[in-house]
Amino acid sequence: MIKIFLAGLALLILALLIYATTKPDTFFVQRSAHIQAPPEKIFPLIDSFHQWEKWSPWENVDPGLKRTYSGAESGVGAIYEWDGNKHIGHGRMEIIESTPPTKLRIKIDFLSPFEG
């Protein structure tokens, strides 16, 4: 009886592993929010990483957060790197597409405490 149970469990695990190999190695996350303000007023606040301290809730989690800005001042090529405590970690963001005032795409890399 126990051999049948173990064989069934092994088969279930094997099926799960086979299923997992059919899934892509990357994923895409998209979020949206509706803000009662004209896009022309909001867009400059998100198109420049220098403005993020004014509105981002993550900026207040670590008072000792170290920020580094490079690349363009705003828009495509603007880069923001941060290094903070265990709650913030270390990472990098880069604006890869900017179409004022309607579209902004940001590539974000988490380096620590985990890569992602």
PDB file of C-alpha atoms in Angstrom:
ATOM      1  CA  MET A   1       0.000   0.000   0.000  1.00  0.00           C
ATOM      2  CA  ILE A   2       2.790   2.421   0.871  1.00  0.00           C
ATOM      3  CA  LYS A   3       4.561   1.617  -2.428  1.00  0.00           C
ATOM      4  CA  ILE A   4       1.438   2.623  -4.352  1.00  0.00           C
ATOM      5  CA  PHE A   5       1.191   5.871  -2.367  1.00  0.00           C
ATOM      6  CA  LEU A   6       4.879   6.728  -2.984  1.00  0.00           C
ATOM      7  CA  ALA A   7       4.583   5.847  -6.686  1.00  0.00           C
ATOM      8  CA  GLY A   8       1.526   8.108  -6.956  1.00  0.00           C
ATOM      9  CA  LEU A   9       3.329  10.932  -5.156  1.00  0.00           C
ATOM     10  CA  ALA A  10       6.377  10.550  -7.433  1.00  0.00           C
ATOM     11  CA  LEU A  11       4.111  10.628 -10.486  1.00  0.00           C
ATOM     12  CA  LEU A  12       2.390  13.762  -9.216  1.00  0.00           C
ATOM     13  CA  ILE A  13       5.740  15.505  -8.630  1.00  0.00           C
ATOM     14  CA  LEU A  14       6.969  14.438 -12.081  1.00  0.00           C
ATOM     15  CA  ALA A  15       3.785  15.802 -13.698  1.00  0.00           C
ATOM     16  CA  LEU A  16       4.236  19.100 -11.844  1.00  0.00           C
ATOM     17  CA  LEU A  17       7.859  19.394 -13.018  1.00  0.00           C
ATOM     18  CA  ILE A  18       6.896  18.646 -16.613  1.00  0.00           C
ATOM     19  CA  TYR A  19       4.155  21.281 -16.420  1.00  0.00           C
ATOM     20  CA  ALA A  20       6.634  23.837 -14.987  1.00  0.00           C
ATOM     21  CA  THR A  21       8.997  23.354 -17.944  1.00  0.00           C
ATOM     22  CA  THR A  22       6.254  24.514 -20.322  1.00  0.00           C
ATOM     23  CA  LYS A  23       6.036  27.932 -18.638  1.00  0.00           C
ATOM     24  CA  PRO A  24       8.082  30.986 -19.795  1.00  0.00           C
ATOM     25  CA  ASP A  25      11.232  32.048 -17.937  1.00  0.00           C
ATOM     26  CA  THR A  26      10.128  35.706 -17.783  1.00  0.00           C
ATOM     27  CA  PHE A  27       6.984  37.491 -16.674  1.00  0.00           C
ATOM     28  CA  PHE A  28       5.343  40.883 -17.101  1.00  0.00           C
ATOM     29  CA  VAL A  29       3.702  42.966 -14.380  1.00  0.00           C
ATOM     30  CA  GLN A  30       1.454  45.902 -15.176  1.00  0.00           C
ATOM     31  CA  ARG A  31      -0.439  48.142 -12.786  1.00  0.00           C
ATOM     32  CA  SER A  32      -2.593  51.188 -13.283  1.00  0.00           C
ATOM     33  CA  ALA A  33      -4.273  53.843 -11.177  1.00  0.00           C
ATOM     34  CA  HIS A  34      -6.773  56.571 -11.964  1.00  0.00           C
ATOM     35  CA  ILE A  35      -5.760  60.041 -10.747  1.00  0.00           C
ATOM     36  CA  GLN A  36      -8.163  62.984 -10.873  1.00  0.00           C
ATOM     37  CA  ALA A  37      -5.741  65.395 -12.586  1.00  0.00           C
ATOM     38  CA  PRO A  38      -4.849  66.169 -16.175  1.00  0.00           C
ATOM     39  CA  PRO A  39      -2.017  64.001 -17.571  1.00  0.00           C
ATOM     40  CA  GLU A  40      -0.010  67.124 -18.438  1.00  0.00           C
ATOM     41  CA  LYS A  41       0.226  67.956 -14.734  1.00  0.00           C
ATOM     42  CA  ILE A  42       1.106  64.450 -13.500  1.00  0.00           C
ATOM     43  CA  PHE A  43       3.494  63.284 -16.220  1.00  0.00           C
ATOM     44  CA  PRO A  44       6.453  65.529 -15.246  1.00  0.00           C
ATOM     45  CA  LEU A  45       6.314  64.068 -11.705  1.00  0.00           C
ATOM     46  CA  ILE A  46       6.871  60.516 -12.950  1.00  0.00           C
ATOM     47  CA  ASP A  47       9.031  61.248 -16.015  1.00  0.00           C
ATOM     48  CA  SER A  48      11.862  62.573 -13.816  1.00  0.00           C
ATOM     49  CA  PHE A  49      13.259  60.387 -11.026  1.00  0.00           C
ATOM     50  CA  HIS A  50      14.347  63.598  -9.281  1.00  0.00           C
ATOM     51  CA  GLN A  51      10.638  64.282  -8.609  1.00  0.00           C
ATOM     52  CA  TRP A  52       9.884  60.879  -7.059  1.00  0.00           C
ATOM     53  CA  GLU A  53      10.855  61.989  -3.531  1.00  0.00           C
ATOM     54  CA  LYS A  54       7.765  64.231  -3.579  1.00  0.00           C
ATOM     55  CA  TRP A  55       5.253  61.414  -4.031  1.00  0.00           C
ATOM     56  CA  SER A  56       6.730  57.882  -3.787  1.00  0.00           C
ATOM     57  CA  PRO A  57       5.770  56.061  -0.571  1.00  0.00           C
ATOM     58  CA  TRP A  58       9.058  54.111  -0.707  1.00  0.00           C
ATOM     59  CA  GLU A  59      11.128  57.260  -0.208  1.00  0.00           C
ATOM     60  CA  ASN A  60      10.154  57.509   3.485  1.00  0.00           C
ATOM     61  CA  VAL A  61      10.711  53.861   4.452  1.00  0.00           C
ATOM     62  CA  ASP A  62      14.471  54.356   4.952  1.00  0.00           C
ATOM     63  CA  PRO A  63      15.644  57.826   6.090  1.00  0.00           C
ATOM     64  CA  GLY A  64      19.238  56.855   5.191  1.00  0.00           C
ATOM     65  CA  LEU A  65      18.376  55.851   1.606  1.00  0.00           C
ATOM     66  CA  LYS A  66      21.240  56.605  -0.790  1.00  0.00           C
ATOM     67  CA  ARG A  67      20.148  57.767  -4.254  1.00  0.00           C
ATOM     68  CA  THR A  68      22.185  58.046  -7.450  1.00  0.00           C
ATOM     69  CA  TYR A  69      20.907  59.706 -10.610  1.00  0.00           C
ATOM     70  CA  SER A  70      22.584  59.334 -13.996  1.00  0.00           C
ATOM     71  CA  GLY A  71      21.830  59.486 -17.690  1.00  0.00           C
ATOM     72  CA  ALA A  72      19.241  61.962 -18.916  1.00  0.00           C
ATOM     73  CA  GLU A  73      17.596  64.432 -16.520  1.00  0.00           C
ATOM     74  CA  SER A  74      14.187  63.007 -17.474  1.00  0.00           C
ATOM     75  CA  GLY A  75      12.589  60.805 -20.103  1.00  0.00           C
ATOM     76  CA  VAL A  76      14.326  58.023 -22.016  1.00  0.00           C
ATOM     77  CA  GLY A  77      17.748  57.254 -20.574  1.00  0.00           C
ATOM     78  CA  ALA A  78      17.088  58.640 -17.079  1.00  0.00           C
ATOM     79  CA  ILE A  79      18.510  56.261 -14.464  1.00  0.00           C
ATOM     80  CA  TYR A  80      17.856  56.049 -10.721  1.00  0.00           C
ATOM     81  CA  GLU A  81      19.752  53.716  -8.399  1.00  0.00           C
ATOM     82  CA  TRP A  82      19.045  53.262  -4.712  1.00  0.00           C
ATOM     83  CA  ASP A  83      20.736  51.553  -1.802  1.00  0.00           C
ATOM     84  CA  GLY A  84      18.853  51.253   1.458  1.00  0.00           C
ATOM     85  CA  ASN A  85      18.162  49.138   4.493  1.00  0.00           C
ATOM     86  CA  LYS A  86      16.786  45.574   4.485  1.00  0.00           C
ATOM     87  CA  HIS A  87      13.278  46.855   3.693  1.00  0.00           C
ATOM     88  CA  ILE A  88      14.378  48.828   0.617  1.00  0.00           C
ATOM     89  CA  GLY A  89      17.403  46.889  -0.619  1.00  0.00           C
ATOM     90  CA  HIS A  90      19.447  47.890  -3.645  1.00  0.00           C
ATOM     91  CA  GLY A  91      18.176  48.371  -7.166  1.00  0.00           C
ATOM     92  CA  ARG A  92      18.074  50.342 -10.382  1.00  0.00           C
ATOM     93  CA  MET A  93      15.387  51.852 -12.627  1.00  0.00           C
ATOM     94  CA  GLU A  94      15.725  53.192 -16.142  1.00  0.00           C
ATOM     95  CA  ILE A  95      13.134  54.979 -18.270  1.00  0.00           C
ATOM     96  CA  ILE A  96      13.061  53.058 -21.558  1.00  0.00           C
ATOM     97  CA  GLU A  97      10.058  54.747 -23.180  1.00  0.00           C
ATOM     98  CA  SER A  98       8.519  58.159 -22.617  1.00  0.00           C
ATOM     99  CA  THR A  99       5.624  59.507 -24.669  1.00  0.00           C
ATOM    100  CA  PRO A 100       4.341  62.651 -22.901  1.00  0.00           C
ATOM    101  CA  PRO A 101       1.788  62.846 -21.470  1.00  0.00           C
ATOM    102  CA  THR A 102       0.358  59.348 -21.904  1.00  0.00           C
ATOM    103  CA  LYS A 103       2.948  56.582 -21.668  1.00  0.00           C
ATOM    104  CA  LEU A 104       5.984  55.784 -19.530  1.00  0.00           C
ATOM    105  CA  ARG A 105       7.825  52.453 -19.425  1.00  0.00           C
ATOM    106  CA  ILE A 106      10.407  51.770 -16.749  1.00  0.00           C
ATOM    107  CA  LYS A 107      12.818  48.848 -16.519  1.00  0.00           C
ATOM    108  CA  ILE A 108      13.402  47.963 -12.876  1.00  0.00           C
ATOM    109  CA  ASP A 109      16.077  45.647 -11.511  1.00  0.00           C
ATOM    110  CA  PHE A 110      16.130  44.526  -7.896  1.00  0.00           C
ATOM    111  CA  LEU A 111      19.697  43.569  -6.922  1.00  0.00           C
ATOM    112  CA  SER A 112      19.360  42.874  -3.199  1.00  0.00           C
ATOM    113  CA  PRO A 113      18.093  41.457  -0.888  1.00  0.00           C
ATOM    114  CA  PHE A 114      16.973  39.372  -3.901  1.00  0.00           C
ATOM    115  CA  GLU A 115      17.490  39.639  -7.636  1.00  0.00           C
ATOM    116  CA  GLY A 116      14.482  40.216  -9.792  1.00  0.00           C
TER     117      GLY A 116
END
